[in-house]
CSV table of C-alpha atoms in Angstrom, one decimal:
chain,number,residue,atom,x,y,z
A,1,UNK,CA,0.0,0.0,0.0
A,2,UNK,CA,1.1,3.6,-0.6
A,3,UNK,CA,0.1,7.2,-0.1
A,4,UNK,CA,-0.2,8.5,-3.6
A,5,UNK,CA,0.6,12.2,-4.2
A,6,UNK,CA,-2.2,12.7,-6.8
A,7,UNK,CA,-1.4,16.4,-7.2
A,8,UNK,CA,2.0,15.4,-8.6
A,9,UNK,CA,0.8,12.8,-11.0
A,10,UNK,CA,-0.9,12.6,-14.4
A,11,UNK,CA,-4.0,10.4,-14.0
A,12,UNK,CA,-7.2,9.5,-15.9
A,13,UNK,CA,-10.3,9.1,-13.7
A,14,UNK,CA,-13.2,6.9,-14.9
A,15,UNK,CA,-16.4,6.9,-12.8
A,16,UNK,CA,-18.7,5.6,-15.5
A,17,UNK,CA,-18.3,1.9,-14.5
A,18,UNK,CA,-19.8,2.3,-11.0
A,19,UNK,CA,-23.6,1.6,-11.4
A,20,UNK,CA,-24.5,-0.6,-8.5
A,21,UNK,CA,-28.0,-2.1,-7.8
A,22,UNK,CA,-27.9,-0.5,-4.3
A,23,UNK,CA,-25.7,2.0,-2.5
A,24,UNK,CA,-26.2,4.4,-5.4
A,25,UNK,CA,-25.0,7.4,-3.4
A,26,UNK,CA,-21.6,5.7,-3.0
A,27,UNK,CA,-18.7,6.4,-5.3
A,28,UNK,CA,-15.9,4.2,-6.7
A,29,UNK,CA,-13.5,5.2,-9.4
A,30,UNK,CA,-11.0,3.6,-11.7
A,31,UNK,CA,-7.8,5.6,-11.8
A,32,UNK,CA,-5.1,5.1,-14.5
A,33,UNK,CA,-1.6,6.4,-13.6
A,34,UNK,CA,0.6,7.5,-16.4
A,35,UNK,CA,4.4,7.2,-16.0
A,36,UNK,CA,4.1,7.5,-12.2
A,37,UNK,CA,6.7,6.8,-9.6
A,38,UNK,CA,6.0,6.6,-5.9
A,39,UNK,CA,8.9,7.5,-3.6
A,40,UNK,CA,9.9,5.0,-0.8
A,41,UNK,CA,8.7,7.4,1.9
A,42,UNK,CA,5.2,7.1,0.6
A,43,UNK,CA,5.0,3.3,1.1
A,44,UNK,CA,3.0,2.0,3.9
A,45,UNK,CA,4.6,-1.1,5.5
A,46,UNK,CA,6.2,-3.9,3.5
A,47,UNK,CA,4.8,-6.2,0.8
A,48,UNK,CA,2.3,-8.6,2.3
A,49,UNK,CA,1.7,-6.6,5.5
A,50,UNK,CA,-1.9,-5.8,4.4
A,51,UNK,CA,-2.8,-9.5,4.3
A,52,UNK,CA,-1.3,-10.5,7.6
A,53,UNK,CA,-3.7,-12.5,9.8
A,54,UNK,CA,-5.7,-12.2,11.9
A,55,UNK,CA,-6.0,-8.5,11.2
A,56,UNK,CA,-7.0,-8.9,7.6
A,57,UNK,CA,-9.9,-11.4,7.9
A,58,UNK,CA,-10.6,-10.1,11.4
A,59,UNK,CA,-11.7,-6.9,9.8
A,60,UNK,CA,-14.9,-8.6,8.9
A,61,UNK,CA,-16.2,-7.5,12.3
A,62,UNK,CA,-16.4,-3.9,10.9
A,63,UNK,CA,-18.5,-4.6,7.8
A,64,UNK,CA,-20.7,-7.1,9.7
A,65,UNK,CA,-21.5,-4.4,12.2
A,66,UNK,CA,-22.6,-2.2,9.3
A,67,UNK,CA,-24.7,-5.0,7.8
A,68,UNK,CA,-26.4,-5.6,11.1
A,69,UNK,CA,-27.1,-1.9,11.4
A,70,UNK,CA,-28.9,-2.0,8.1
A,71,UNK,CA,-30.9,-5.0,9.2
A,72,UNK,CA,-31.9,-3.2,12.4
A,73,UNK,CA,-33.0,-0.2,10.4
A,74,UNK,CA,-35.2,-2.4,8.3
A,75,UNK,CA,-36.7,-3.9,11.5
A,76,UNK,CA,-37.4,-0.4,12.9
A,77,UNK,CA,-39.0,0.9,9.8
A,78,UNK,CA,-41.1,-2.3,9.2
A,79,UNK,CA,-42.4,-2.0,12.8
A,80,UNK,CA,-43.2,1.7,12.4
A,81,UNK,CA,-45.0,1.0,9.1
A,82,UNK,CA,-47.2,-1.7,10.6
A,83,UNK,CA,-47.9,0.5,13.7
A,84,UNK,CA,-49.0,3.4,11.5
A,85,UNK,CA,-51.3,1.0,9.5
A,86,UNK,CA,-52.9,-0.3,12.7
A,87,UNK,CA,-51.7,-3.8,12.0
A,88,UNK,CA,-50.1,-4.6,15.4
A,89,UNK,CA,-52.9,-7.1,16.3
A,90,UNK,CA,-52.4,-9.2,13.2
A,91,UNK,CA,-51.0,-12.6,14.3
A,92,UNK,CA,-48.9,-13.2,11.2
A,93,UNK,CA,-47.3,-9.7,11.4
A,94,UNK,CA,-46.6,-10.4,15.0
A,95,UNK,CA,-44.9,-13.6,14.0
A,96,UNK,CA,-42.8,-11.9,11.4
A,97,UNK,CA,-41.7,-9.1,13.6
A,98,UNK,CA,-40.8,-11.7,16.3
A,99,UNK,CA,-38.6,-13.5,13.8
A,100,UNK,CA,-36.9,-10.2,12.9
A,101,UNK,CA,-36.4,-9.4,16.5
A,102,UNK,CA,-34.8,-12.8,17.2
A,103,UNK,CA,-32.5,-12.3,14.1
A,104,UNK,CA,-31.2,-8.8,15.0
A,105,UNK,CA,-30.8,-9.8,18.7
A,106,UNK,CA,-28.7,-12.8,17.7
A,107,UNK,CA,-26.6,-10.6,15.4
A,108,UNK,CA,-25.8,-8.4,18.3
A,109,UNK,CA,-24.8,-11.4,20.4
A,110,UNK,CA,-22.5,-12.5,17.5
A,111,UNK,CA,-20.8,-9.1,17.3
A,112,UNK,CA,-20.3,-8.9,21.1
A,113,UNK,CA,-18.8,-12.4,21.1
A,114,UNK,CA,-16.5,-11.5,18.2
A,115,UNK,CA,-15.4,-8.4,20.1
A,116,UNK,CA,-14.7,-10.5,23.2
A,117,UNK,CA,-12.6,-12.9,21.1
A,118,UNK,CA,-10.7,-10.1,19.5
A,119,UNK,CA,-9.9,-8.6,23.0
A,120,UNK,CA,-8.7,-12.1,24.1
A,121,UNK,CA,-6.4,-12.4,21.1
A,122,UNK,CA,-4.9,-8.9,21.7
A,123,UNK,CA,-4.3,-9.8,25.3
A,124,UNK,CA,-2.6,-13.1,24.4
A,125,UNK,CA,-1.6,-12.9,20.7
A,126,UNK,CA,-0.6,-16.6,20.1
A,127,UNK,CA,-1.0,-18.6,17.0
A,128,UNK,CA,-3.6,-20.8,18.7
A,129,UNK,CA,-5.7,-17.8,19.7
A,130,UNK,CA,-5.3,-16.3,16.2
A,131,UNK,CA,-6.9,-19.5,14.7
A,132,UNK,CA,-9.7,-19.4,17.2
A,133,UNK,CA,-10.4,-15.7,16.5
A,134,UNK,CA,-10.4,-16.2,12.7
A,135,UNK,CA,-12.8,-19.2,12.9
A,136,UNK,CA,-15.1,-17.3,15.2
A,137,UNK,CA,-15.1,-14.2,13.0
A,138,UNK,CA,-15.8,-16.3,9.9
A,139,UNK,CA,-18.8,-17.8,11.7
A,140,UNK,CA,-19.9,-14.4,12.8
A,141,UNK,CA,-19.8,-12.9,9.3
A,142,UNK,CA,-21.7,-15.9,7.9
A,143,UNK,CA,-24.4,-15.7,10.5
A,144,UNK,CA,-24.9,-11.9,10.0
A,145,UNK,CA,-25.1,-12.3,6.3
A,146,UNK,CA,-27.9,-14.9,6.8
A,147,UNK,CA,-29.5,-12.5,9.3
A,148,UNK,CA,-29.5,-9.7,6.8
A,149,UNK,CA,-31.0,-11.9,4.1
A,150,UNK,CA,-33.7,-13.2,6.5
A,151,UNK,CA,-34.7,-9.7,7.7
A,152,UNK,CA,-35.0,-8.5,4.1
A,153,UNK,CA,-37.3,-11.4,3.2
A,154,UNK,CA,-39.5,-10.8,6.4
A,155,UNK,CA,-39.6,-7.1,5.7
A,156,UNK,CA,-40.8,-7.6,2.1
A,157,UNK,CA,-43.5,-10.0,3.3
A,158,UNK,CA,-44.6,-7.6,6.1
A,159,UNK,CA,-45.0,-4.5,4.0
A,160,UNK,CA,-46.1,-6.1,0.8
A,161,UNK,CA,-46.3,-4.5,-2.6
A,162,UNK,CA,-47.7,-1.3,-1.1
A,163,UNK,CA,-44.8,-0.7,1.1
A,164,UNK,CA,-42.3,-1.4,-1.7
A,165,UNK,CA,-43.7,1.6,-3.6
A,166,UNK,CA,-43.0,5.3,-3.2
A,167,UNK,CA,-43.2,7.3,-1.0
A,168,UNK,CA,-42.0,4.5,1.3
A,169,UNK,CA,-38.3,3.9,1.1
A,170,UNK,CA,-38.1,0.1,1.8
A,171,UNK,CA,-37.1,-0.6,-1.8
A,172,UNK,CA,-34.0,1.6,-1.5
A,173,UNK,CA,-33.0,0.2,1.9
A,174,UNK,CA,-33.4,-3.3,0.7
A,175,UNK,CA,-31.3,-2.6,-2.4
A,176,UNK,CA,-28.6,-1.0,-0.2
A,177,UNK,CA,-28.4,-3.8,2.3
A,178,UNK,CA,-28.6,-6.5,-0.4
A,179,UNK,CA,-25.6,-4.9,-2.1
A,180,UNK,CA,-23.6,-4.5,1.1
A,181,UNK,CA,-24.2,-8.1,2.2
A,182,UNK,CA,-22.2,-9.2,-0.8
A,183,UNK,CA,-18.7,-9.2,0.7
A,184,UNK,CA,-15.7,-11.1,-0.7
A,185,UNK,CA,-15.2,-14.9,-0.3
A,186,UNK,CA,-18.2,-15.9,1.8
A,187,UNK,CA,-17.9,-19.6,0.8
A,188,UNK,CA,-14.2,-19.7,1.6
A,189,UNK,CA,-14.8,-18.1,4.9
A,190,UNK,CA,-17.4,-20.8,5.8
A,191,UNK,CA,-15.1,-23.6,4.6
A,192,UNK,CA,-12.3,-22.3,6.8
A,193,UNK,CA,-14.6,-22.7,9.8
A,194,UNK,CA,-15.2,-26.3,8.8
A,195,UNK,CA,-11.5,-26.9,8.4
A,196,UNK,CA,-10.8,-25.5,11.8
A,197,UNK,CA,-13.5,-27.6,13.4
A,198,UNK,CA,-12.4,-30.8,11.7
A,199,UNK,CA,-8.7,-30.3,12.6
A,200,UNK,CA,-9.5,-30.0,16.3
A,201,UNK,CA,-10.6,-32.5,18.9
A,202,UNK,CA,-11.5,-29.9,21.5
A,203,UNK,CA,-15.1,-30.4,22.9
A,204,UNK,CA,-17.7,-28.0,21.5
A,205,UNK,CA,-18.1,-26.0,24.7
A,206,UNK,CA,-14.3,-25.2,24.7
A,207,UNK,CA,-13.7,-24.9,20.9
A,208,UNK,CA,-13.8,-21.1,20.9
A,209,UNK,CA,-12.3,-20.4,24.3
A,210,UNK,CA,-9.1,-18.3,24.1
A,211,UNK,CA,-6.0,-19.8,25.7
A,212,UNK,CA,-4.8,-17.6,28.6
A,213,UNK,CA,-1.2,-17.6,29.8
A,214,UNK,CA,-0.7,-18.8,33.3
A,215,UNK,CA,0.0,-16.0,35.8
A,216,UNK,CA,3.4,-15.9,37.3
């Protein structure tokens, strides 16, 4: 990675390619550098530093928190929509909102657990604890992706075709969250969890517990 002095370089910027289904207010550009040289002082770290574990994959905690925030917003807006329509006594709507509540609450438990595991690794940064942290983070991101998908489906069923039309903004929120749920390598992340589990003989209740150094 490097800090690029753009004011000293000749570049071509292309913003025409970025036309996502959701997150349309976001921006992403392709920049072509022409005959550019980056001085050594502008380099950040050494080659390969960016991909060092567990910091690289552990960063999934950040985007998972944003994903869950989007799911929580859908939950809040769906509830408000039904309250305004006077549908709070509908048994099927009660069931859907209960399912959404279970989903977002479980997502918060996943995030809290991942934060706890990260603190444990930072306190005792061993190879063993790194493996536990990575496996747990990969489970967390998998679970929260499923939670986001479930909340989207339940929201759509709850508000129906009427709620997916303007002036309501469910359609936009669903597009935004659907886009942001698509993070890199979901299948590989889940497979890594399975690999970790199969390579260990630790009982299930201890499988994710961080190893703590004995106090002197």
